[in-house]
XYZ file of C-alpha atoms in Angstrom:
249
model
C 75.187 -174.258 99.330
C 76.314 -173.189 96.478
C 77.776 -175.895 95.193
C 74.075 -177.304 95.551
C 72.778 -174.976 93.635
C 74.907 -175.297 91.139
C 74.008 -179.075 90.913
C 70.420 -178.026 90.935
C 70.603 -175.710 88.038
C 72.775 -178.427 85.604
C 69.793 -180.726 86.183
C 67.121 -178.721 85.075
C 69.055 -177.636 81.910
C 69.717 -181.026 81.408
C 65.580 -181.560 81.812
C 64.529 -179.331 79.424
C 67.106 -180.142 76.695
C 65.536 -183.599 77.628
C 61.805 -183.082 76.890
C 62.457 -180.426 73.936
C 64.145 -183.559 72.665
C 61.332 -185.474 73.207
C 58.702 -183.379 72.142
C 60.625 -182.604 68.774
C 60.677 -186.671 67.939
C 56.930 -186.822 69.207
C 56.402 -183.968 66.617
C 58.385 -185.404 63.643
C 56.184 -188.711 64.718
C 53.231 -186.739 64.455
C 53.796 -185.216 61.306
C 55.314 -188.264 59.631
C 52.036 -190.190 60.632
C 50.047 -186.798 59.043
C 52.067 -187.369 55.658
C 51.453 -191.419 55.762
C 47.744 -190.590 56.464
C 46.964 -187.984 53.228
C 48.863 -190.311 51.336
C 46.493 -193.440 51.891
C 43.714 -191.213 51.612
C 44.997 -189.813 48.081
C 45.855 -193.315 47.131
C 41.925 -194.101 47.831
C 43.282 -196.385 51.153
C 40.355 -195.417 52.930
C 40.722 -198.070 55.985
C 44.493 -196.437 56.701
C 44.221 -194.747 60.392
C 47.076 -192.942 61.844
C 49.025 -195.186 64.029
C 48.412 -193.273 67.811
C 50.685 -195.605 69.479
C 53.425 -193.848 68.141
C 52.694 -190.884 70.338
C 51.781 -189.479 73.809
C 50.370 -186.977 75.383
C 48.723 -183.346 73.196
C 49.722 -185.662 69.765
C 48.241 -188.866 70.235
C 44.991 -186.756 70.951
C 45.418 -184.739 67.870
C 46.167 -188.258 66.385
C 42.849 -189.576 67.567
C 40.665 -186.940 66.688
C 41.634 -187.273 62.801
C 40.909 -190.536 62.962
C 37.336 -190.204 64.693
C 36.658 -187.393 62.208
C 37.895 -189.240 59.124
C 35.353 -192.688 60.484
C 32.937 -189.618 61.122
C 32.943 -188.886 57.106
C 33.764 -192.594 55.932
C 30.069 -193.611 57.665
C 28.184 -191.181 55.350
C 30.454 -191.813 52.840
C 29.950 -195.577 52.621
C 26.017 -195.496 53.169
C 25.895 -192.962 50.211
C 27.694 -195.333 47.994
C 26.203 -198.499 48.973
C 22.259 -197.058 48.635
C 23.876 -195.338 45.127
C 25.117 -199.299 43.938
C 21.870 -200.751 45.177
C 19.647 -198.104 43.282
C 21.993 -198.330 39.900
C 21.306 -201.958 40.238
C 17.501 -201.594 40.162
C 17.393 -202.481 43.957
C 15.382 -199.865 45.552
C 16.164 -199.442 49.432
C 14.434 -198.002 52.238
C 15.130 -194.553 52.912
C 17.405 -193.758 55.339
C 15.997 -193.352 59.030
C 19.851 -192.807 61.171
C 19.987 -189.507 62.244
C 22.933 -187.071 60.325
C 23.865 -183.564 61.164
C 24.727 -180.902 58.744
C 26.122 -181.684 55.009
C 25.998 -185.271 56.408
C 21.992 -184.686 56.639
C 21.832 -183.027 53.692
C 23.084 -186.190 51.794
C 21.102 -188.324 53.427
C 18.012 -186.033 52.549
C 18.896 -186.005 48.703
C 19.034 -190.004 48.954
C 15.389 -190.275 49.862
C 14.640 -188.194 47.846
C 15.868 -190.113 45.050
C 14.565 -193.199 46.512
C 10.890 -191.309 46.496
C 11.342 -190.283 43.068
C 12.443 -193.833 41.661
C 9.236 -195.698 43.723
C 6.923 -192.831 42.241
C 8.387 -193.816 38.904
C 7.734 -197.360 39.698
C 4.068 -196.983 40.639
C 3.544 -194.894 38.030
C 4.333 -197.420 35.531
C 2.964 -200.085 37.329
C -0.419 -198.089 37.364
C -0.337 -197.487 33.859
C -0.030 -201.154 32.801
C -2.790 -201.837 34.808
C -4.695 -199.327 33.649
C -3.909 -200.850 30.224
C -4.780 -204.073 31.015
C -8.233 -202.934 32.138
C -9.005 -200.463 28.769
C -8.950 -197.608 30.711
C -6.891 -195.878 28.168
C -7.193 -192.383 29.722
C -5.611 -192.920 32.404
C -2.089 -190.833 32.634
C 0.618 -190.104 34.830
C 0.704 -186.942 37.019
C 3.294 -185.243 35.524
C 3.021 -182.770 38.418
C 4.334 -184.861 40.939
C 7.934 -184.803 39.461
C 10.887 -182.574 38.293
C 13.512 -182.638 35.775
C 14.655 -185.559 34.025
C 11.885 -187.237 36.345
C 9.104 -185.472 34.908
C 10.530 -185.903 31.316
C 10.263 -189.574 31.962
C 6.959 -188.976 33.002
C 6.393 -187.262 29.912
C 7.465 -189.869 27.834
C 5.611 -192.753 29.290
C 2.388 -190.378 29.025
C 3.405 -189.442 25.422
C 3.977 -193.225 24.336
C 0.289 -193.993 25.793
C -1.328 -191.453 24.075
C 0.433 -192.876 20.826
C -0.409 -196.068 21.522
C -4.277 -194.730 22.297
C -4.845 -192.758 19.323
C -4.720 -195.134 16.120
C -6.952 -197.168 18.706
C -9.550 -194.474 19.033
C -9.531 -194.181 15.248
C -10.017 -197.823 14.696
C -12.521 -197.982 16.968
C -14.862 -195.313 16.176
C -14.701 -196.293 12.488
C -15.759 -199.948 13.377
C -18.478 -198.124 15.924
C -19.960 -196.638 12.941
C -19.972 -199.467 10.651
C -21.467 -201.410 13.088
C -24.266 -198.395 12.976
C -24.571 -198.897 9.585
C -22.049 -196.033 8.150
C -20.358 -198.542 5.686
C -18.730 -194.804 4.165
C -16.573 -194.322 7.804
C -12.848 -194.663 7.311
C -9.837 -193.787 9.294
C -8.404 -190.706 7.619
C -5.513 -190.057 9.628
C -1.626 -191.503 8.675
C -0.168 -193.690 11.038
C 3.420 -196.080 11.234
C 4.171 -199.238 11.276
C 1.460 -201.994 12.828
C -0.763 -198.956 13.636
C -0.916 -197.916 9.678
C -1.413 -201.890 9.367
C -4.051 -201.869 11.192
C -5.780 -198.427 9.612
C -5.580 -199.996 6.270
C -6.959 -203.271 7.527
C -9.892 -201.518 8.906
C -10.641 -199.404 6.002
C -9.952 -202.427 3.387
C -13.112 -204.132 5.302
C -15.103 -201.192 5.068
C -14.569 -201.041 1.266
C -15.251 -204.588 1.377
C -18.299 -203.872 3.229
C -19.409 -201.710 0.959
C -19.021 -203.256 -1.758
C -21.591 -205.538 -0.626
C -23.702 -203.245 -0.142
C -23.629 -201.951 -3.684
C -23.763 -204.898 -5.256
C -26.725 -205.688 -3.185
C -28.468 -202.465 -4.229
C -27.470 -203.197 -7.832
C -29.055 -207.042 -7.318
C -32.126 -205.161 -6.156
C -32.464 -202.837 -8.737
C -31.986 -205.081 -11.291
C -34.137 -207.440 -10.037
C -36.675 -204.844 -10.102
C -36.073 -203.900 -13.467
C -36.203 -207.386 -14.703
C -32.575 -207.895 -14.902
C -32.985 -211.518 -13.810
C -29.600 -212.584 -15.364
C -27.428 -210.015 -13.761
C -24.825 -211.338 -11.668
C -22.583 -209.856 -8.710
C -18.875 -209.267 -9.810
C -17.058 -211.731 -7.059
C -14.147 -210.525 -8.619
C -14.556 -207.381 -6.299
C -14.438 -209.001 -2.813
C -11.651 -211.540 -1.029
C -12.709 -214.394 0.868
C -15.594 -215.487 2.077
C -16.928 -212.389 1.453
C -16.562 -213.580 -2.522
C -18.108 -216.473 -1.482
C -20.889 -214.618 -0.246
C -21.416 -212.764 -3.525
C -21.201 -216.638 -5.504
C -23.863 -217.868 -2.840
C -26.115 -215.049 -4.400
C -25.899 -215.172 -7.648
């Protein structure tokens, strides 16, 4: 018997020096795979998984679970950048329906929101042109409806329409009153470029216009007087508004 026993206890030495062994490779595995891993990931490799037939048992699982957790983070990850490429490309997506807990959700929530502030942007612009196109020239953006840089944008576009409006405004009440018979009416404020073109245009015709008119007066007056050989100075007026002033006299 207790030679038996003797047999018995060499065994289970022998058994545990065995799987101590064992579970010190399985470790060394484990830890080498760990290493391999955070390198590929550092390196930006982010389709490297941790090889889990390498390993059994407690580190395989361990093994496993990184890997679901690192596909776990790579799915946000990779929807975040594709929907960021699309929008940078002027390709405006649908928001995002999939369901995300967490940071995860969080991400997804600040997407759509960017993808509602870009198709606000959008309409607003595309409202405004039309707006254009059909003279309504009061029509502005609600700059209420976005933030930051957005509503500086906003801002802008409203600001460029209201630039755009006012020389227009001028020009067109002046010609409203000439056509009313004010021949004095003239745009007094300063304008640039085509818009200060088109101010000085508008007054040069009502000086024209005017002109006329005087020299019409003076015909009259004349005429009255019995100035009969008083002409019109031509000289004055451009055109066939000089012509006008030839036909008379």
């Amino acid at each position: 018997m207790k030679s038996n026993q003797a047999v018995i206890g060499v065994g289970s030495e022998g058994s545990k020096a065995s799987r101590a062994k064992n579970g010190s490779n399985g470790n060394r595995v484990l830890f080498a795979e760990f290493e391999r891993l955070l390198q590929a990931i550092r390196d930006g490799q982010l389709d490297v998984r941790a090889d889990v037939s390498k390993v059994t048992g407690t580190n395989r699982q361990m093994l496993e679970g990184i890997n679901e957790m690192i596909d776990t983070i790579l799915g946000s990850f990779n929807v975040t950048a594709e929907y960021i490429d699309r929008i940078s490309k002027g390709d405006i997506p649908e928001k995002i329906t999939d369901e995300y807990r967490g940071d995860f959700n969080e991400i997804k929530n600040n997407i759509n929101g960017l993808i509602d502030s870009m198709n606000n942007l959008i309409t607003a612009a595309a409202n405004m042109e039309q707006a254009a196109a059909n003279g309504e020239l009061d029509k502005r953006v609600d700059v209420s409806g976005f933030t930051g840089a957005w509503a500086t944008i906003v801002q802008g576009l409203n600001q460029t329409a209201e630039g755009m409006v006012t020389p227009m405004r001028d020009v067109g009440g002046v010609l409203d009153r000439m056509a009313a018979g004010d021949l004095k009416a003239r745009v007094g404020n300063d304008y640039k470029g085509d818009y200060e073109v088109l101010k000085v245009a508008c007054n040069e015709l009502g000086e024209q216009l005017q002109g006329v008119q005087e020299v019409l007066e003076q015909l009259k007056t004349d005429a009255v007087n019995g100035k009969l050989d008083v002409r019109g100075d031509a000289s004055r007026f451009k055109g066939d508004i000089a012509g006008m002033i030839h036909g008379l006299n």
